[in-house]
Coordinates of C-alpha atoms and ligand atoms in Angstrom, one line a residue:
M20 CA -34.7 31.1 1.6
R21 CA -30.9 31.4 1.5
L22 CA -30.8 35.1 0.6
S23 CA -33.5 36.7 2.7
N24 CA -32.9 40.4 3.6
H25 CA -30.0 40.3 1.0
V26 CA -29.4 43.0 -1.7
S27 CA -27.3 41.8 -4.7
I28 CA -26.0 43.7 -7.7
I29 CA -25.5 41.5 -10.7
T30 CA -23.7 43.2 -13.6
G31 CA -24.5 41.9 -17.1
G32 CA -27.7 40.6 -15.5
A33 CA -29.9 41.3 -18.6
N34 CA -28.8 38.2 -20.5
G35 CA -27.4 34.7 -20.2
I36 CA -25.7 33.7 -17.0
G37 CA -26.4 37.0 -15.3
F38 CA -30.1 36.8 -15.9
E39 CA -30.3 33.2 -14.7
A40 CA -28.5 34.4 -11.6
A41 CA -30.9 37.3 -11.1
R42 CA -33.8 34.9 -11.1
T43 CA -32.1 32.4 -8.8
F44 CA -31.1 35.0 -6.3
A45 CA -34.6 36.6 -6.3
E46 CA -36.2 33.2 -5.9
E47 CA -34.0 32.7 -2.8
G48 CA -35.4 36.0 -1.3
A49 CA -32.8 38.5 -2.5
S50 CA -33.6 42.0 -3.8
V51 CA -31.7 42.0 -7.0
V52 CA -30.3 44.9 -9.1
I53 CA -29.8 43.9 -12.7
A54 CA -27.0 46.3 -13.8
D55 CA -26.5 46.2 -17.6
Y56 CA -25.9 48.5 -20.5
N57 CA -28.6 46.9 -22.5
E58 CA -31.5 49.1 -21.3
E59 CA -34.2 47.6 -23.6
V60 CA -33.6 44.0 -22.7
G61 CA -32.9 44.8 -19.1
A62 CA -36.2 46.5 -18.7
E63 CA -38.1 43.6 -20.3
R64 CA -36.4 41.1 -18.2
V65 CA -37.1 43.0 -15.0
A66 CA -40.8 43.3 -15.9
S67 CA -41.0 39.6 -16.5
L68 CA -39.4 38.7 -13.2
R69 CA -41.6 41.3 -11.4
E70 CA -44.7 39.6 -12.9
E71 CA -43.6 36.5 -11.1
G72 CA -43.6 38.4 -7.8
L73 CA -39.8 38.7 -7.6
E74 CA -38.0 41.9 -6.2
V75 CA -35.8 43.0 -9.1
T76 CA -34.7 46.5 -10.3
F77 CA -32.9 47.5 -13.5
I78 CA -30.1 50.1 -13.3
V79 CA -28.2 51.1 -16.5
V80 CA -24.4 50.9 -16.3
D81 CA -21.4 50.7 -18.6
V82 CA -19.0 48.9 -16.3
S83 CA -16.0 50.1 -18.3
S84 CA -16.7 53.7 -17.1
H85 CA -15.6 54.5 -13.5
E86 CA -18.2 57.2 -13.3
S87 CA -21.1 55.0 -14.5
A88 CA -20.2 52.2 -12.1
A89 CA -20.1 54.7 -9.2
Q90 CA -23.5 56.1 -10.2
M91 CA -25.0 52.6 -10.5
V92 CA -23.9 51.6 -7.0
A93 CA -25.1 55.0 -5.6
K94 CA -28.5 54.4 -7.1
A95 CA -28.7 50.8 -5.8
V96 CA -27.9 52.1 -2.3
S97 CA -30.5 54.9 -2.6
I98 CA -33.1 52.3 -3.5
Y99 CA -32.3 49.4 -1.1
G100 CA -30.0 51.1 1.5
K101 CA -27.2 48.6 1.3
V102 CA -25.4 46.1 -1.0
D103 CA -24.7 42.6 0.4
S104 CA -23.2 41.1 -2.7
L105 CA -21.7 42.2 -6.0
I106 CA -21.5 39.7 -8.9
N107 CA -19.0 41.1 -11.5
N108 CA -20.5 39.1 -14.3
A109 CA -20.7 41.6 -17.3
G110 CA -18.4 40.5 -20.1
I111 CA -17.8 40.5 -23.8
T112 CA -15.7 38.7 -26.4
D113 CA -13.9 40.0 -29.5
D114 CA -12.0 37.0 -30.7
A115 CA -9.2 36.9 -33.3
M116 CA -5.9 35.1 -33.8
L117 CA -3.0 37.0 -32.3
K118 CA -1.6 38.0 -35.7
K119 CA -5.0 39.6 -36.6
M120 CA -6.0 41.1 -33.3
T121 CA -6.0 44.9 -33.3
T122 CA -4.9 47.0 -30.3
E123 CA -8.5 48.4 -30.2
Q124 CA -9.9 44.9 -30.0
F125 CA -7.5 44.1 -27.2
R126 CA -8.3 47.3 -25.2
R127 CA -12.1 46.9 -25.7
V128 CA -12.2 43.5 -24.0
I129 CA -9.8 44.6 -21.2
D130 CA -11.9 47.7 -20.6
V131 CA -15.1 45.7 -19.9
N132 CA -13.8 42.4 -18.6
L133 CA -11.0 43.6 -16.4
I134 CA -11.3 47.3 -15.7
G135 CA -15.1 46.9 -15.4
V136 CA -14.5 44.5 -12.5
F137 CA -12.1 47.0 -10.9
N138 CA -14.6 49.9 -11.4
C139 CA -17.6 48.1 -9.9
T140 CA -15.7 46.7 -6.9
Q141 CA -14.1 50.0 -6.1
A142 CA -17.6 51.6 -6.2
V143 CA -19.2 49.1 -3.8
L144 CA -16.3 49.1 -1.4
P145 CA -17.3 52.0 0.9
T146 CA -20.8 50.6 1.6
M147 CA -19.5 47.1 2.3
T148 CA -16.6 48.4 4.4
E149 CA -19.1 50.5 6.5
A150 CA -21.3 47.4 6.9
G151 CA -18.3 45.3 7.9
K152 CA -19.5 42.6 5.6
G153 CA -20.1 41.7 1.9
K154 CA -19.6 39.1 -0.8
I155 CA -17.8 39.9 -4.0
V156 CA -17.9 37.3 -6.8
N157 CA -15.9 37.9 -10.0
T158 CA -16.6 36.0 -13.2
A159 CA -13.4 34.5 -14.6
S160 CA -13.3 31.8 -17.3
V161 CA -11.7 28.5 -18.4
S162 CA -9.9 30.8 -20.9
G163 CA -8.2 32.8 -18.1
A164 CA -7.2 29.6 -16.3
Y165 CA -5.7 27.7 -19.2
G166 CA -5.8 29.9 -22.3
N167 CA -7.9 29.5 -25.5
I168 CA -7.0 29.9 -29.2
G169 CA -8.3 33.2 -30.5
Q170 CA -8.8 34.8 -27.1
T171 CA -5.6 36.8 -26.3
N172 CA -7.6 39.8 -25.0
Y173 CA -10.2 37.8 -23.2
A174 CA -7.8 35.3 -21.6
A175 CA -5.6 38.2 -20.4
A176 CA -8.6 39.9 -18.9
K177 CA -9.9 36.8 -17.2
A178 CA -6.5 35.8 -15.9
G179 CA -6.3 39.3 -14.5
V180 CA -9.6 38.8 -12.8
I181 CA -8.2 35.8 -11.0
G182 CA -5.2 37.9 -9.9
M183 CA -7.4 40.7 -8.6
T184 CA -9.7 38.2 -6.8
K185 CA -6.7 36.8 -4.8
T186 CA -5.3 40.3 -4.1
W187 CA -8.7 41.6 -2.9
A188 CA -9.1 38.4 -0.7
K189 CA -5.9 39.4 1.0
E190 CA -6.8 43.1 1.3
L191 CA -10.5 42.8 2.2
G192 CA -10.7 39.7 4.4
R193 CA -10.0 41.8 7.5
K194 CA -12.9 44.1 6.6
G195 CA -15.3 41.1 6.6
I196 CA -15.6 41.0 2.9
N197 CA -15.4 37.6 1.1
V198 CA -13.9 37.7 -2.4
N199 CA -14.0 34.7 -4.7
A200 CA -14.2 34.0 -8.4
V201 CA -16.2 31.5 -10.6
A202 CA -14.5 30.2 -13.7
P203 CA -17.2 28.9 -16.0
G204 CA -16.4 26.6 -18.9
F205 CA -18.2 26.9 -22.2
T206 CA -21.8 27.7 -21.2
E207 CA -25.0 27.8 -23.4
T208 CA -25.5 31.6 -23.9
A209 CA -25.2 34.1 -26.8
M210 CA -21.5 34.3 -26.1
V211 CA -20.9 30.7 -27.3
E212 CA -23.1 31.2 -30.4
S213 CA -20.2 33.0 -32.0
V214 CA -18.0 29.9 -31.9
P215 CA -18.0 27.8 -35.1
K216 CA -20.2 24.8 -34.7
E217 CA -17.5 22.2 -35.5
L218 CA -15.3 23.7 -32.8
V219 CA -18.2 23.4 -30.2
Q220 CA -18.5 19.7 -31.1
Q221 CA -14.8 19.2 -30.8
L222 CA -14.9 21.0 -27.4
K223 CA -17.8 18.9 -26.1
S224 CA -15.8 15.7 -26.6
Q225 CA -12.9 17.2 -24.5
I226 CA -15.3 17.9 -21.5
P227 CA -15.4 14.9 -19.1
L228 CA -19.1 15.5 -18.5
Q229 CA -19.6 15.6 -22.3
R230 CA -21.9 18.7 -22.3
L231 CA -21.7 22.4 -22.3
G232 CA -22.6 24.2 -19.1
K233 CA -26.1 25.7 -18.6
P234 CA -26.5 29.2 -17.1
K235 CA -28.1 27.6 -14.0
D236 CA -24.9 25.6 -13.3
V237 CA -23.1 28.9 -13.0
A238 CA -25.9 30.7 -11.1
Y239 CA -25.8 28.0 -8.4
A240 CA -22.1 28.6 -7.9
Y241 CA -22.8 32.4 -7.5
L242 CA -25.5 31.5 -5.1
F243 CA -23.2 29.4 -3.0
L244 CA -20.6 32.1 -2.9
C245 CA -23.1 34.7 -1.8
S246 CA -24.8 32.6 0.9
R247 CA -23.6 32.2 4.5
E248 CA -22.7 28.5 3.6
S249 CA -19.5 29.9 2.0
D250 CA -18.5 32.3 4.8
Y251 CA -15.1 30.6 5.2
V252 CA -14.4 30.2 1.4
H253 CA -12.1 33.1 0.5
G254 CA -9.8 33.8 -2.5
H255 CA -11.1 30.7 -4.2
V256 CA -11.6 30.1 -7.9
L257 CA -14.5 27.8 -8.3
H258 CA -14.4 26.0 -11.7
V259 CA -17.8 25.2 -13.1
D260 CA -16.8 23.6 -16.3
G261 CA -17.7 19.9 -16.5
G262 CA -14.2 19.0 -15.5
I263 CA -12.3 20.6 -18.5
V264 CA -9.8 22.2 -16.1
M265 CA -8.5 20.0 -13.3
Ligands
CAA29 N1 -8.5 24.4 -31.9 C1 -7.7 24.0 -32.9 N2 -7.5 24.7 -34.0 C2 -8.1 25.8 -34.1 C3 -8.9 26.4 -33.1 C4 -9.1 25.6 -32.0 N3 -9.8 26.0 -30.9 N4 -9.4 27.6 -33.5 C5 -8.9 27.8 -34.7 N5 -8.1 26.8 -35.1 C6 -7.4 26.6 -36.4 C7 -8.4 26.6 -37.6 O1 -8.9 25.2 -37.7 C8 -7.5 27.1 -38.7 O2 -6.7 26.0 -39.1 P1 -6.1 25.9 -40.6 O3 -5.4 27.2 -40.8 O4 -5.3 24.7 -40.6 O5 -7.4 25.9 -41.5 C9 -6.7 28.1 -38.0 O6 -6.7 27.8 -36.6 C10 -7.2 29.5 -38.2 O7 -8.5 29.5 -37.7 P2 -9.7 30.3 -38.5 O8 -9.7 30.0 -39.9 O9 -11.0 30.1 -37.7 O10 -9.2 31.8 -38.3 P3 -10.1 33.1 -38.4 O11 -9.1 34.2 -38.4 O12 -11.1 33.0 -39.5 O13 -10.9 33.1 -37.0 C11 -11.2 33.0 -34.7 C12 -10.2 33.1 -35.8 C13 -12.2 34.2 -34.7 C14 -10.5 33.0 -33.4 C15 -12.1 31.7 -34.8 O14 -11.3 30.6 -35.0 C16 -13.0 31.5 -33.6 O15 -14.1 32.1 -33.5 N6 -12.6 30.6 -32.8 C17 -13.3 30.4 -31.5 C18 -12.7 31.1 -30.4 C19 -13.4 30.7 -29.1 O16 -13.2 29.6 -28.7 N7 -14.1 31.6 -28.4 C20 -14.7 31.3 -27.2 C21 -16.0 32.2 -27.2 S1 -17.1 31.7 -25.8 C22 -16.3 32.4 -24.5 O17 -15.4 33.2 -24.6 C23 -16.7 32.0 -23.2 C24 -15.6 31.5 -22.4 O18 -15.2 32.1 -21.4 C25 -15.0 30.3 -22.7
NAI30 P1 -24.0 37.3 -22.4 O1 -23.4 37.9 -23.6 O2 -25.2 36.4 -22.6 O3 -24.3 38.4 -21.3 C1 -23.4 39.4 -21.0 C2 -24.2 40.6 -20.5 O4 -23.2 41.6 -20.1 C3 -25.1 41.2 -21.5 O5 -26.4 41.4 -20.9 C4 -24.4 42.5 -21.9 O6 -25.4 43.5 -22.2 C5 -23.7 42.8 -20.6 N1 -22.6 43.8 -20.8 C6 -21.6 43.7 -21.7 N2 -20.8 44.7 -21.6 C7 -21.3 45.5 -20.6 C8 -20.8 46.7 -20.1 N3 -19.8 47.4 -20.6 N4 -21.5 47.2 -19.0 C9 -22.6 46.6 -18.6 N5 -23.1 45.4 -19.0 C10 -22.4 44.9 -20.1 O7 -22.7 36.5 -21.8 P2 -22.7 35.3 -20.7 O8 -22.3 34.1 -21.4 O9 -23.9 35.3 -19.9 O10 -21.4 35.8 -19.8 C11 -21.5 36.2 -18.5 C12 -20.1 36.2 -17.9 O11 -19.6 34.8 -17.9 C13 -19.1 37.0 -18.7 O12 -18.2 37.6 -17.9 C14 -18.4 35.9 -19.5 O13 -17.1 36.4 -19.9 C15 -18.4 34.8 -18.5 N6 -18.2 33.5 -19.1 C16 -19.0 33.0 -20.0 C17 -18.9 31.7 -20.6 C18 -19.7 31.2 -21.6 O14 -19.3 30.1 -22.2 N7 -20.9 31.7 -21.9 C19 -17.7 30.9 -20.1 C20 -16.9 31.5 -19.1 C21 -17.1 32.8 -18.6

């Protein structure tokens, strides 16, 4: 068990990569908080993992709200007494070409994918600082690292996540808190289902490993960055993308 006596909050844990991470962490002995705004799916997912004997709790959150993020972390601490890791995984897309993208579309994605990461990290900081240790993992993207047609808002947010990761690594290292990011490539979840099929085929041919990522590929990277095996890895952006960004 790589995460025994470990409490982890996984935002966006009701679906896709976050849900796979919740299962992976719980199987490694962690107590997992799935923090998501989709209450219905979140509750179903928690029930299914509990049936397998895993220690998982659902807490509703809208990461784009500072207050909601603070309430979510306070609730997690009241249940488990501490937070050892925070995975800032919740995210959305709202794609459009630059000429068609509205300011509302731009703001919506920034609010969730960038400000959401800020809100949750700020909320968890007092408890990790008090403990003198913690692991923060931010979910970036191939789009934030090298841009992607149709994703002005999303690429801006994810590039911002990389900038915050490096800044927090510098600020929080002396508090014993590790901060890293994972930058997944195109991964088989609902998010990629919105991409036109021909484009996905075209994309696959550009990936050296010639396949899309699976949620488990990303979950394992989160696991590494939350385990003691990565204690000296800090301010790093781990690309999990089949080699598309080198
Ligand atoms: N590469 C090359 N050309 C592209 C392209 C691409 N990736 N995307 C669009 N184009 C071209 C189209 O072929 C089209 O060319 P023509 O004018 O010559 O026909 C032109 O750009 C305009 O494209 P659309 O007709 O598709 O324009 P639209 O306004 O109808 O739709 C769009 C725009 C919503 C951005 C749509 O193209 C789209 O959904 N693209 C996919 C965006 C994408 O990759 N999203 C990733 C989602 S998954 C994710 O975000 C996870 C992650 O972290 C990577
Ligand atoms: P998904 O759409 O399957 O799951 C995202 C989850 O986030 C959902 O459960 C949703 O309810 C939750 N969520 C959205 N907005 C929220 C909010 N305001 N507050 C709380 N929860 C919210 O997406 P997927 O693919 O699992 O993505 C997970 C992360 O990985 C995202 O940050 C995404 O940007 C990133 N990513 C995904 C890639 C992919 O190809 N699927 C590639 C690179 C990065």
